[in-house]
Coordinates of C-alpha atoms and ligand atoms in Angstrom, one line a residue:
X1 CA 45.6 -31.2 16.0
X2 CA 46.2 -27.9 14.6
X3 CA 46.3 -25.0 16.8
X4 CA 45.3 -21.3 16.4
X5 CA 45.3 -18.3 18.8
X6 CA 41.8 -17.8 17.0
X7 CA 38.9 -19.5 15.3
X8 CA 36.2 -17.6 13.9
X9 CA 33.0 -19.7 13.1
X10 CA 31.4 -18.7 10.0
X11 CA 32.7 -15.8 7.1
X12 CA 29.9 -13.8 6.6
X13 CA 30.1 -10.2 7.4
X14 CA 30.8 -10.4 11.1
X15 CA 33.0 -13.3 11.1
X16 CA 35.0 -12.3 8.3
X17 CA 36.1 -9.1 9.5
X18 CA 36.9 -10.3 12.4
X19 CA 39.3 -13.2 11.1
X20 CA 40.7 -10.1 9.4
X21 CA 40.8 -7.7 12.1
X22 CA 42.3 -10.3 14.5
X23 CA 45.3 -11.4 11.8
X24 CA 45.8 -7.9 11.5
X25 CA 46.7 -7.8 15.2
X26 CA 49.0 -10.6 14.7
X27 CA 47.2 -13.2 15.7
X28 CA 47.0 -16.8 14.3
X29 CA 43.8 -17.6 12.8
X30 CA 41.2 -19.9 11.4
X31 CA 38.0 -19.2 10.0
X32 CA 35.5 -22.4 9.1
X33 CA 32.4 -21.7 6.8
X34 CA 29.9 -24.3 5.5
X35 CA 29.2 -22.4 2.3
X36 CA 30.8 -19.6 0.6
X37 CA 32.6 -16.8 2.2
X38 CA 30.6 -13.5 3.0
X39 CA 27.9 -14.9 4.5
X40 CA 23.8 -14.2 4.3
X41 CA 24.8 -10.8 3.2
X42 CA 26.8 -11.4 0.0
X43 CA 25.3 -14.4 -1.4
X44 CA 21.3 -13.9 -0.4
X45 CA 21.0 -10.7 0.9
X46 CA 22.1 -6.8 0.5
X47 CA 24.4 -7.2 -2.7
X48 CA 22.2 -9.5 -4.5
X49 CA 18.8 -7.6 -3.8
X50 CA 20.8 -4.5 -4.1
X51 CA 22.0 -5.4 -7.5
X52 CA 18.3 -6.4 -8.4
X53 CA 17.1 -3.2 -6.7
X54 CA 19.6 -1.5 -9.6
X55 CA 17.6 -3.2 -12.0
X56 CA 14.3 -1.8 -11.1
X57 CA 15.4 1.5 -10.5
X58 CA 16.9 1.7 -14.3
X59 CA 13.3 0.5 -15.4
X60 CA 11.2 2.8 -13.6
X61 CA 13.7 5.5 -15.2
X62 CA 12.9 4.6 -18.2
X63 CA 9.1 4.5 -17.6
X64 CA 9.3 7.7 -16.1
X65 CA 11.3 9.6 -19.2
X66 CA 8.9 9.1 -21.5
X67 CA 7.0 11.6 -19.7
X68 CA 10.3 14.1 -20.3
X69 CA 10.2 13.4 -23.9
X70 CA 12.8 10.9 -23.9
X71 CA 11.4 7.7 -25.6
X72 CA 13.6 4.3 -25.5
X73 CA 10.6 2.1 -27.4
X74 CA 9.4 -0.9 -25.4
X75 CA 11.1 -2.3 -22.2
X76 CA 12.0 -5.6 -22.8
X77 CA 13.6 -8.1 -19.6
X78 CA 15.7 -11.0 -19.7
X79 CA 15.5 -12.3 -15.9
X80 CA 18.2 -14.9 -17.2
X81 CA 21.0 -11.5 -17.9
X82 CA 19.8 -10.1 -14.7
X83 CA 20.1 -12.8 -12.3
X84 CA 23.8 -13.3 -14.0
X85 CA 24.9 -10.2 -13.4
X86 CA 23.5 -10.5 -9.7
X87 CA 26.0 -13.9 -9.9
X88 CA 28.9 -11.9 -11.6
X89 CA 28.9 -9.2 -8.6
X90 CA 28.4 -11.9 -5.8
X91 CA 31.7 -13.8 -7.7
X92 CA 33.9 -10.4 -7.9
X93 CA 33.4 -9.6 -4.4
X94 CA 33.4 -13.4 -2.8
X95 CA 36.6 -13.4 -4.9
X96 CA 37.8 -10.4 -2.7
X97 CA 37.3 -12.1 0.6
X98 CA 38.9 -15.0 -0.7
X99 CA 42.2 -13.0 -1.8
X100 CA 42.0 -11.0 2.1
X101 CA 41.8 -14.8 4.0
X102 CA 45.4 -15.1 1.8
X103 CA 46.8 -12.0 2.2
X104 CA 45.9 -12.2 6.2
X105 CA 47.6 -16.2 6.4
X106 CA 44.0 -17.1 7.9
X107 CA 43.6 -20.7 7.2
X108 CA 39.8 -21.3 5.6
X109 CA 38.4 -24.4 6.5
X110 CA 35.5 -25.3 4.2
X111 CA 32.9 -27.2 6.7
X112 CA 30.4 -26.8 9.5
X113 CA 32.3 -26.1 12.7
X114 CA 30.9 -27.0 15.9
X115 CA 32.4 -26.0 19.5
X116 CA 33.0 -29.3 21.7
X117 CA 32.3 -29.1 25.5
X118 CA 36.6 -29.7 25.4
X119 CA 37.0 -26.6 23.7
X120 CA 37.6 -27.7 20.6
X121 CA 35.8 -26.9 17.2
X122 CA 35.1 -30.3 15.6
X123 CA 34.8 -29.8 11.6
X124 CA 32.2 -31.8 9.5
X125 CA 30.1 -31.9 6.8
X126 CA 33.1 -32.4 4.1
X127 CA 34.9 -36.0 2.7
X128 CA 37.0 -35.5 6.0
X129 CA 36.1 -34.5 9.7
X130 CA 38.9 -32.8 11.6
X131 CA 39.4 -31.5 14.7
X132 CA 41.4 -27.8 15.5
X133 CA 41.8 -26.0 19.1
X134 CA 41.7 -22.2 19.5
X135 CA 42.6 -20.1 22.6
X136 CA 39.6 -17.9 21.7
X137 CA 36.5 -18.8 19.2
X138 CA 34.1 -16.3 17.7
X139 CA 30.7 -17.6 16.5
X140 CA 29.4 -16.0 13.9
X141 CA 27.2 -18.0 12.5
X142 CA 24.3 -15.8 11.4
X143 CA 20.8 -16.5 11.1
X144 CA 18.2 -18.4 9.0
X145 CA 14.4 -17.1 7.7
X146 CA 12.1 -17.8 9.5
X147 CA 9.0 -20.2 8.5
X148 CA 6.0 -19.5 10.2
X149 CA 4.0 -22.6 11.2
X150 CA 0.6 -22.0 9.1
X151 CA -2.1 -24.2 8.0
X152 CA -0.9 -26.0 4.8
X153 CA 2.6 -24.6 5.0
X154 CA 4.3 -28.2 4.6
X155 CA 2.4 -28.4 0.9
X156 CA 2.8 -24.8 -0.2
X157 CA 5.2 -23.7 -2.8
X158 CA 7.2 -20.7 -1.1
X159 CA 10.3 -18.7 -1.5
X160 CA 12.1 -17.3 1.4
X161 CA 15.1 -14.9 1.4
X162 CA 17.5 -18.2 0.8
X163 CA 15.6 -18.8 -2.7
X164 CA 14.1 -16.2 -4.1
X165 CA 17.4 -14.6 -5.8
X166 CA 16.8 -18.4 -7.9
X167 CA 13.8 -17.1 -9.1
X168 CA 13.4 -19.0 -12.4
X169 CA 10.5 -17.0 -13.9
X170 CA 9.0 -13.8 -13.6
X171 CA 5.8 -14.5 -12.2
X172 CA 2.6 -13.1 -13.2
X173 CA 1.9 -12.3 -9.7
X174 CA 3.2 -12.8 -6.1
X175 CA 1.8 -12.5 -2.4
X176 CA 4.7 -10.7 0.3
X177 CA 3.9 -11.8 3.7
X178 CA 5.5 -9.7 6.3
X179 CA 5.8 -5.7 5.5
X180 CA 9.3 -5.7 6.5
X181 CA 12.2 -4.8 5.1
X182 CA 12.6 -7.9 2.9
X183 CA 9.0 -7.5 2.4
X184 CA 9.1 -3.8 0.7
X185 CA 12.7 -4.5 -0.7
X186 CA 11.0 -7.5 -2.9
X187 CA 8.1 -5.9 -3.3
X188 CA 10.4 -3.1 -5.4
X189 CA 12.1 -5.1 -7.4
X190 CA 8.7 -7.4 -8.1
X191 CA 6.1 -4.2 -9.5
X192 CA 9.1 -3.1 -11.5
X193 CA 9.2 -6.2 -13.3
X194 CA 5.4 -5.9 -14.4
X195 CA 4.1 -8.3 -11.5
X196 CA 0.9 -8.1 -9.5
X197 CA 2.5 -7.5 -6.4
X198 CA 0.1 -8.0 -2.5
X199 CA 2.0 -7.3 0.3
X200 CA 0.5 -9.0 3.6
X201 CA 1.4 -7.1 7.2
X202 CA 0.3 -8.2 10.4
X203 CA 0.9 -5.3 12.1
X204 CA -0.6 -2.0 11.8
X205 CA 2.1 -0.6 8.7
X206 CA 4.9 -1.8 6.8
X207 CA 8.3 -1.3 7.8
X208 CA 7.1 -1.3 11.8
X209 CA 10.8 -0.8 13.0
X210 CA 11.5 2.9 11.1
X211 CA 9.6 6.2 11.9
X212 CA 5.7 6.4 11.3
X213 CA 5.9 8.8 8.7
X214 CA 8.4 6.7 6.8
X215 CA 5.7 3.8 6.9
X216 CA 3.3 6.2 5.7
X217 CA 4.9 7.7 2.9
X218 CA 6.8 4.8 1.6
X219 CA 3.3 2.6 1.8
X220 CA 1.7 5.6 -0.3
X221 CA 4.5 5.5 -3.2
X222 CA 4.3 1.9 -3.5
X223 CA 0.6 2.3 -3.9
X224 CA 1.1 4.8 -6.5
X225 CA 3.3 1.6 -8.2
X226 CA -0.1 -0.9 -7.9
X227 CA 1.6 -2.3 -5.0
X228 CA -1.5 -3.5 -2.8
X229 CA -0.9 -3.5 0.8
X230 CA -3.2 -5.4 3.5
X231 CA -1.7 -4.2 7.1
X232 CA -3.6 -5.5 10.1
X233 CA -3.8 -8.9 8.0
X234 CA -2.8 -12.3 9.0
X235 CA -2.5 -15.0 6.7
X236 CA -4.6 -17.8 8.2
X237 CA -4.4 -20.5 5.2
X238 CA -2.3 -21.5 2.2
X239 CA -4.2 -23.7 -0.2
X240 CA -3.0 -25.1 -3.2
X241 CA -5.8 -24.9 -6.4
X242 CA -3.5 -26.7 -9.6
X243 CA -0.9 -23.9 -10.8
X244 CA -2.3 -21.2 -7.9
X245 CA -2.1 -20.8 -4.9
X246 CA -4.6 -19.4 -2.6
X247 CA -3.6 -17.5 0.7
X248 CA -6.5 -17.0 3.1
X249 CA -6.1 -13.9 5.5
X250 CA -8.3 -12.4 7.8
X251 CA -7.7 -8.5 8.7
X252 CA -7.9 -7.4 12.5
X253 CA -11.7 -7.0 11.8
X254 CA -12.5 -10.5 11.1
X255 CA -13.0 -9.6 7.2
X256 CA -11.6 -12.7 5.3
X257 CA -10.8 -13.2 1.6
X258 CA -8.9 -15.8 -0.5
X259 CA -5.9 -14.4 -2.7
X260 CA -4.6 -16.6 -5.6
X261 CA -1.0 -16.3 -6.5
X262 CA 1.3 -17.6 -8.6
X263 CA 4.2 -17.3 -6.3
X264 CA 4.9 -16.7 -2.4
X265 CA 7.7 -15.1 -0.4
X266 CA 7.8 -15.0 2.9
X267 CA 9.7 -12.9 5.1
X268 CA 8.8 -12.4 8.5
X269 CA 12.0 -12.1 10.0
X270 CA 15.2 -14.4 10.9
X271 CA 15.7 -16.8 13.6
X272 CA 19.6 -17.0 15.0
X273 CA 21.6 -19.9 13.9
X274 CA 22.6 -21.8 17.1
X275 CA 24.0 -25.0 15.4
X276 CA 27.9 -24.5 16.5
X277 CA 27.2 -24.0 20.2
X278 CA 24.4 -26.4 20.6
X279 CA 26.5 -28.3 22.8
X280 CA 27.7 -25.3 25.1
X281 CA 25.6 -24.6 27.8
X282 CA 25.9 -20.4 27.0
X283 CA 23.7 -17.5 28.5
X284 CA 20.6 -16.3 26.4
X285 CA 19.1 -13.1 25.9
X286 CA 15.6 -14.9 24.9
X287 CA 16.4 -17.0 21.4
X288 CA 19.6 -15.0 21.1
X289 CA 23.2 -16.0 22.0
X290 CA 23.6 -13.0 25.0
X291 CA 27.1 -11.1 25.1
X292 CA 28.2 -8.3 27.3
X293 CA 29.6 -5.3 25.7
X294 CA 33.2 -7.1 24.7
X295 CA 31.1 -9.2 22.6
X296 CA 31.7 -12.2 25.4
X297 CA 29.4 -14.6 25.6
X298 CA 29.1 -16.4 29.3
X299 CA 31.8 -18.7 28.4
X300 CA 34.4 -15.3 28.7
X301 CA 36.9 -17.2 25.8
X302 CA 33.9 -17.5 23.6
X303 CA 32.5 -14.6 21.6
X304 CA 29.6 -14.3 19.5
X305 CA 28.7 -11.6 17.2
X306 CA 26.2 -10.5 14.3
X307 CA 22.5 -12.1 13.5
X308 CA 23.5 -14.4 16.6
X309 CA 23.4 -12.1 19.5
X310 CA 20.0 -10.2 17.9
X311 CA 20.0 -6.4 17.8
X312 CA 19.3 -5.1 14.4
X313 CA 20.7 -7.6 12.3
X314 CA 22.4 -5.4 10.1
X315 CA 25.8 -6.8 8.2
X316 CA 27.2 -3.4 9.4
X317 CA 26.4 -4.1 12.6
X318 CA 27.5 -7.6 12.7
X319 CA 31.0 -6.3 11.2
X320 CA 31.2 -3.3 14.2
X321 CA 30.9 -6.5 16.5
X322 CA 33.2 -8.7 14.8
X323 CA 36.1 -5.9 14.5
X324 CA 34.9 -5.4 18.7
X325 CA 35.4 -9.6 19.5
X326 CA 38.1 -9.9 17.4
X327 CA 40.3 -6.9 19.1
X328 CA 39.3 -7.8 22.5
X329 CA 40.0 -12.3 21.9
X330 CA 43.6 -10.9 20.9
X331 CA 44.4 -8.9 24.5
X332 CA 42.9 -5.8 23.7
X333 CA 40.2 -3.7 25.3
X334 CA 37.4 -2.5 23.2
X335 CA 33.4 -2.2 23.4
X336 CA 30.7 -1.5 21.7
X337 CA 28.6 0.5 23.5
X338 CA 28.0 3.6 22.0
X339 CA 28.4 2.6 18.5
X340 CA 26.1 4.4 16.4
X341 CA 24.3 2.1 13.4
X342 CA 22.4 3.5 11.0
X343 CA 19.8 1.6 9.0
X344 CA 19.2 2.0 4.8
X345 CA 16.1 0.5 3.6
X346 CA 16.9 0.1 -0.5
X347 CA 13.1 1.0 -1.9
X348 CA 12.4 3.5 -4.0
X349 CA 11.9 6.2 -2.1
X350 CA 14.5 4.7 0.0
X351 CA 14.5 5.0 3.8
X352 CA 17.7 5.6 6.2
X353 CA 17.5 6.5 9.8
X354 CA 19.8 6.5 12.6
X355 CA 19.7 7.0 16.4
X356 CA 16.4 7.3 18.0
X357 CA 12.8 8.0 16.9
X358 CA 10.1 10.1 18.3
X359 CA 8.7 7.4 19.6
X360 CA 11.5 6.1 21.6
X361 CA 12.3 9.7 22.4
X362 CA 8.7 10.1 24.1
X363 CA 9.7 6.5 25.4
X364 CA 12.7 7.2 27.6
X365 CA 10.9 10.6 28.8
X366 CA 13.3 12.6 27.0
X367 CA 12.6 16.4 26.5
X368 CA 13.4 17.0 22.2
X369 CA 12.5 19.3 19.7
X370 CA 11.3 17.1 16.3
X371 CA 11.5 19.3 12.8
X372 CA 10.2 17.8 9.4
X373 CA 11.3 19.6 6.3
X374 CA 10.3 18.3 3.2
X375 CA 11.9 17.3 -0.3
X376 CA 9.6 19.2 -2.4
X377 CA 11.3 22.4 -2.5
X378 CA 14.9 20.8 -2.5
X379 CA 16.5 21.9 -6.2
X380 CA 18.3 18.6 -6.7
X381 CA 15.5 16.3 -5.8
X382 CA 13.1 18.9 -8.4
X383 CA 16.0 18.5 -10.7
X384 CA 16.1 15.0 -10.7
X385 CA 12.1 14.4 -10.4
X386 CA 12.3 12.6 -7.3
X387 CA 11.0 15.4 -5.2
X388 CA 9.1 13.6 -2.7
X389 CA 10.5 12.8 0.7
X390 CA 11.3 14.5 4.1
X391 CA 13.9 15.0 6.4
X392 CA 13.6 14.5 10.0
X393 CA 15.6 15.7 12.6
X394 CA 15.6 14.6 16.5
X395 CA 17.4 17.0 19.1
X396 CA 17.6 17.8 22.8
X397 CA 16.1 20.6 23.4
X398 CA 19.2 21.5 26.5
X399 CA 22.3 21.4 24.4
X400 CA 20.9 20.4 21.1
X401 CA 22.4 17.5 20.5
X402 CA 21.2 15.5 17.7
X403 CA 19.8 12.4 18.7
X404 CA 18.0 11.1 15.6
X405 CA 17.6 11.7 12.2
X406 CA 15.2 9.9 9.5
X407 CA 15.1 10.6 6.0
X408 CA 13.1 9.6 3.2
X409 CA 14.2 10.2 -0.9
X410 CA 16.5 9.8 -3.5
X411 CA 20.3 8.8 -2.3
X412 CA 19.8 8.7 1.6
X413 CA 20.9 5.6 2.3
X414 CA 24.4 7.7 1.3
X415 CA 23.4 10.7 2.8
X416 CA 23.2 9.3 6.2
X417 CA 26.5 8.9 6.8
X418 CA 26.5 12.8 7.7
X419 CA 24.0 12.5 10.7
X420 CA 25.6 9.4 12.0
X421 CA 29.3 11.3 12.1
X422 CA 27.3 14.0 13.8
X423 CA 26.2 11.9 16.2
X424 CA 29.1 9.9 16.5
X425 CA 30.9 13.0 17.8
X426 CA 27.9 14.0 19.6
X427 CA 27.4 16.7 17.8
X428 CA 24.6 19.4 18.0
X429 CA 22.1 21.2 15.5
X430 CA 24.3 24.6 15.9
X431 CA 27.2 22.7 14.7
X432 CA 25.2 21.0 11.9
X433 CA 23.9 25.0 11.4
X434 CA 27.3 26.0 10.9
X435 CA 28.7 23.5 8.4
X436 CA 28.6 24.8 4.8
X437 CA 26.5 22.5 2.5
X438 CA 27.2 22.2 -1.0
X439 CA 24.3 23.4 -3.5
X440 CA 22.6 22.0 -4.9
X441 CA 22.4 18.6 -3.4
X442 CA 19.6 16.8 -2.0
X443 CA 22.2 16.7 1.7
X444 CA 20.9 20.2 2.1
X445 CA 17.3 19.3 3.5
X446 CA 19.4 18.0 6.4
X447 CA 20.5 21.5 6.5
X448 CA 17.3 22.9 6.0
X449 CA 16.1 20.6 9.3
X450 CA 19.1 22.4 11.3
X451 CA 17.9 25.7 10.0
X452 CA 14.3 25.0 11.2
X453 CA 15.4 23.7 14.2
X454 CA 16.9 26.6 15.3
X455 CA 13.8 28.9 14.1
X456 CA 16.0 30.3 11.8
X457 CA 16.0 28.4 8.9
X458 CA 16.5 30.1 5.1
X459 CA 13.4 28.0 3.1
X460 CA 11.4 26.4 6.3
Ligands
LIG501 P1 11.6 -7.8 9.7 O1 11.6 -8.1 11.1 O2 12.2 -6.6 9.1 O3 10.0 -7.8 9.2 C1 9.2 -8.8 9.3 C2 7.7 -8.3 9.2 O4 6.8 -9.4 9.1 C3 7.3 -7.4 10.3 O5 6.7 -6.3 9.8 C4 6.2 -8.3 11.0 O6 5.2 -7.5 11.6 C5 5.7 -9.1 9.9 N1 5.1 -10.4 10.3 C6 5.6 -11.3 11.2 N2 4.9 -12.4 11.2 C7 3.9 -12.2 10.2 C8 2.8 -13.0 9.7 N3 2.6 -14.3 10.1 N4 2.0 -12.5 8.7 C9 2.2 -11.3 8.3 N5 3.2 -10.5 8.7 C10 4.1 -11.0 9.6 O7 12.1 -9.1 8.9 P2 12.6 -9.4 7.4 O8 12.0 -8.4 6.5 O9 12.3 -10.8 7.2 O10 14.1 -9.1 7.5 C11 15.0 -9.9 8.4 C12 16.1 -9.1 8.9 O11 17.0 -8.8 7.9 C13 15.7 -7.8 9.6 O12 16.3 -7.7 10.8 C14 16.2 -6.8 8.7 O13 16.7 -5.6 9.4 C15 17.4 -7.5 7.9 N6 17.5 -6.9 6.6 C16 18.0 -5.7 6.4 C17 18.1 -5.1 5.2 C18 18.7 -3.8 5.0 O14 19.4 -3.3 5.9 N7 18.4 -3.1 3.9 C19 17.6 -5.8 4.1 C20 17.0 -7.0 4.3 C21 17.0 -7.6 5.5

């Protein structure tokens, strides 16, 4: 049987990095995956909706020139040359793990891995089973959509996450249901393409985990797109009627209705994907895989990190964890309390926030000073004709530290970098005050918020 100082159970982007991270520290290591290397998040997930979320960008560019004078004659869309060059970027950068696992001696094992009560990882699922022991195993085995159990679900025709990058044909039409962010991210890259796109929320707005007013003015722009939007909406029914299908909701106030679609996604979040410790007895924090804040699970030489453990199930986050279990499985110390994670939502507007919101402020009885300044004067954003948006900006009103910022508007899910290094070095408004902002650039709204903050702002 071979032996390892380290097994990491499943390459996505918290196992990965921390097979990396843990050869790196000179550690012998394996890594098993089922499928291919990077996980959820490279092969049906951020870079292949990001890639499509390119495409519709490019087309509502185009739509919206024409009002500038520029005229490019009629849009026409090959889904086949899109979805290829979604394939061609998943290949480049799966190719780039691939070359890492090599350059780090990390032996990939291609298989489901499964942790014996012995200790062992037992590998199936491929012509040959084997068998390899570890000192220390990191699960990272991710998560799965979740499938609602609905009247007529086992007959309906439905995408979920998994599939819907498959897509074979653009479809005349298409019913959401869950508002969140795989919800509004789809619901994007759909109305671009020219389909009749309903979005069906249960709770009271779409995107539920960001700040209010990002709900609100997000769900106002993809209004403005012909996006319909039903919050307060449950879907009761799916119904199949020859080519259509019918979903039956009913809104908080009993109203009913039947909507025929051509196709269905549903998205109403991810459950964790237990199947390499089923046979471990290990703590849970509810359906989650509980860890304390060295990424141990209750079995101390077992770690678990990413969609696994819950939390925002964020790749960045799951990476954060895996670089945290994979230092602390080869002797060192390191936690991860404190990290900060920010969170991008890839619409158009698109939405990125980090640290707290009001609401949570208000919450945890916390005395802060909330500004709001808004895109509308900002000369880039005018420039550019993508002037709607805000800034928001969460401090303590003591020492002025920042404690959460959320921003809605062209490029923020770059420009959020700045707030989380501010708050990563727990910095305050005054300092944020102080630091020179190039001009003009849409960065300077978050300037602008500091300026307000303060009460002595230039514009608000
Ligand atoms: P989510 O938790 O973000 O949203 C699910 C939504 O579905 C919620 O608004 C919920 O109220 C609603 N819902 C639940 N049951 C419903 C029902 N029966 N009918 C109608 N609505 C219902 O989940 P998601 O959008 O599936 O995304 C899964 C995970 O993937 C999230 O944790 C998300 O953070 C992550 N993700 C992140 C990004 C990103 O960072 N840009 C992109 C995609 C996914």
């Amino acid at each position: 049987m071979s032996t390892y100082d380290i097994a990491v159970i499943g390459g996505g982007p918290g196992g990965y990095v921390a097979a990396i991270r843990a050869a790196k520290l000179g550690k012998k290591v394996a890594l098993v995956e089922y499928g291919h290397l990077g996980g959820t998040c490279l092969n049906r997930g951020c870079i292949p909706s990001k890639t499509l979320l390119r495409h519709a960008e490019i087309i509502e560019q185009i739509e919206k020139a024409k009002d500038w004078g520029i005229e490019a004659g009629p849009v026409t869309l090959s889904l086949e040359k899109m979805l290829k060059r979604k394939d061609q970027v998943i290949k480049k950068l799966r190719t780039g793990i691939e070359y890492l696992m090599k350059q780090g001696n990390i032996e990939v094992f291609s298989g489901l891995g499964e942790v014996e009560a012995d200790g062992t990882v037992r590998i199936s699922g491929q012509e040959k089973e084997s068998t390899i022991k570890a000192d220390k195993i990191i699960v990272a085995t991710g998560s799965t959509p979740f499938v609602p159990t609905l009247a007529g679900i086992d007959s309906a025709r439905f995408y979920t996450s998994d599939t819907v990058f498959d897509i074979e044909k653009i479809p005349d039409s298409i019913v959401i249901i869950g508002g969140g962010i795989i919800g509004v991210e789809f619901a994007c890259i759909f109305t671009s393409l020219g389909v009749d796109v309903t979005i069906v929320e249960m709770g009271d707005r779409i995107i539920p985990s960001e700040d209010p007013d990002a709900s609100k003015h997000l769900a106002k722009t993809l209004k403005k797109k012909g996006v319909r939007i039903l919050t307060n909406t449950k879907v009761t029914e799916l119904k199949q009627a020859g080519d259509t299908q019918q979903v039956v909701v009913e809104s908080d106030k009993g109203k009913t209705e039947v909507i025929d679609t051509e196709d269905l996604l549903i998205c109403v979040g991810r459950k964790p994907n237990l199947s390499a410790i089923s046979k471990l007895d290990l703590g849970m924090n509810g359906p989650f895989v509980k860890v304390n804040d060295m990424m141990q699970t209750s079995q101390p030489n077992i770690y678990a990190v990413g969609d696994l453990i819950g939390g925002w199930q964020l790749a960045h986050a799951a990476s954060a964890e895996g670089v945290v279990a994979a230092a602390n499985a080869a002797g060192e110390r390191e936690s991860i309390k404190g990290k900060i994670i920010p969170r991008c939502v890839y619409t158009s507007p698109e939405v990125a926030s980090v640290g707290i919101s009001e609401a949570e402020a208000k919450k945890r009885g916390l005395h802060v000073k909330v500004v709001k300044t808004d895109l509308s004067a900002n000369g880039k954003a005018l420039a550019m004709g993508e002037a709607e948006g805000f800034v928001k900006l969460i401090a303590d009103v003591k020492h002025g530290e920042i404690l959460g910022v959320t921003m809605v508007g062209p490029h923020v899910t770059e420009m959020i970098a700045e707030p989380t290094a501010f708050m990563h070095l727990e910095g305050t408004v005054e300092e944020l005050d102080s630091m020179v902002h190039a001009h003009p650039t849409i960065s300077e709204a978050l300037y602008e918020a500091a300026g307000s903050w303060l009460g002595k702002g230039v514009h608000s």
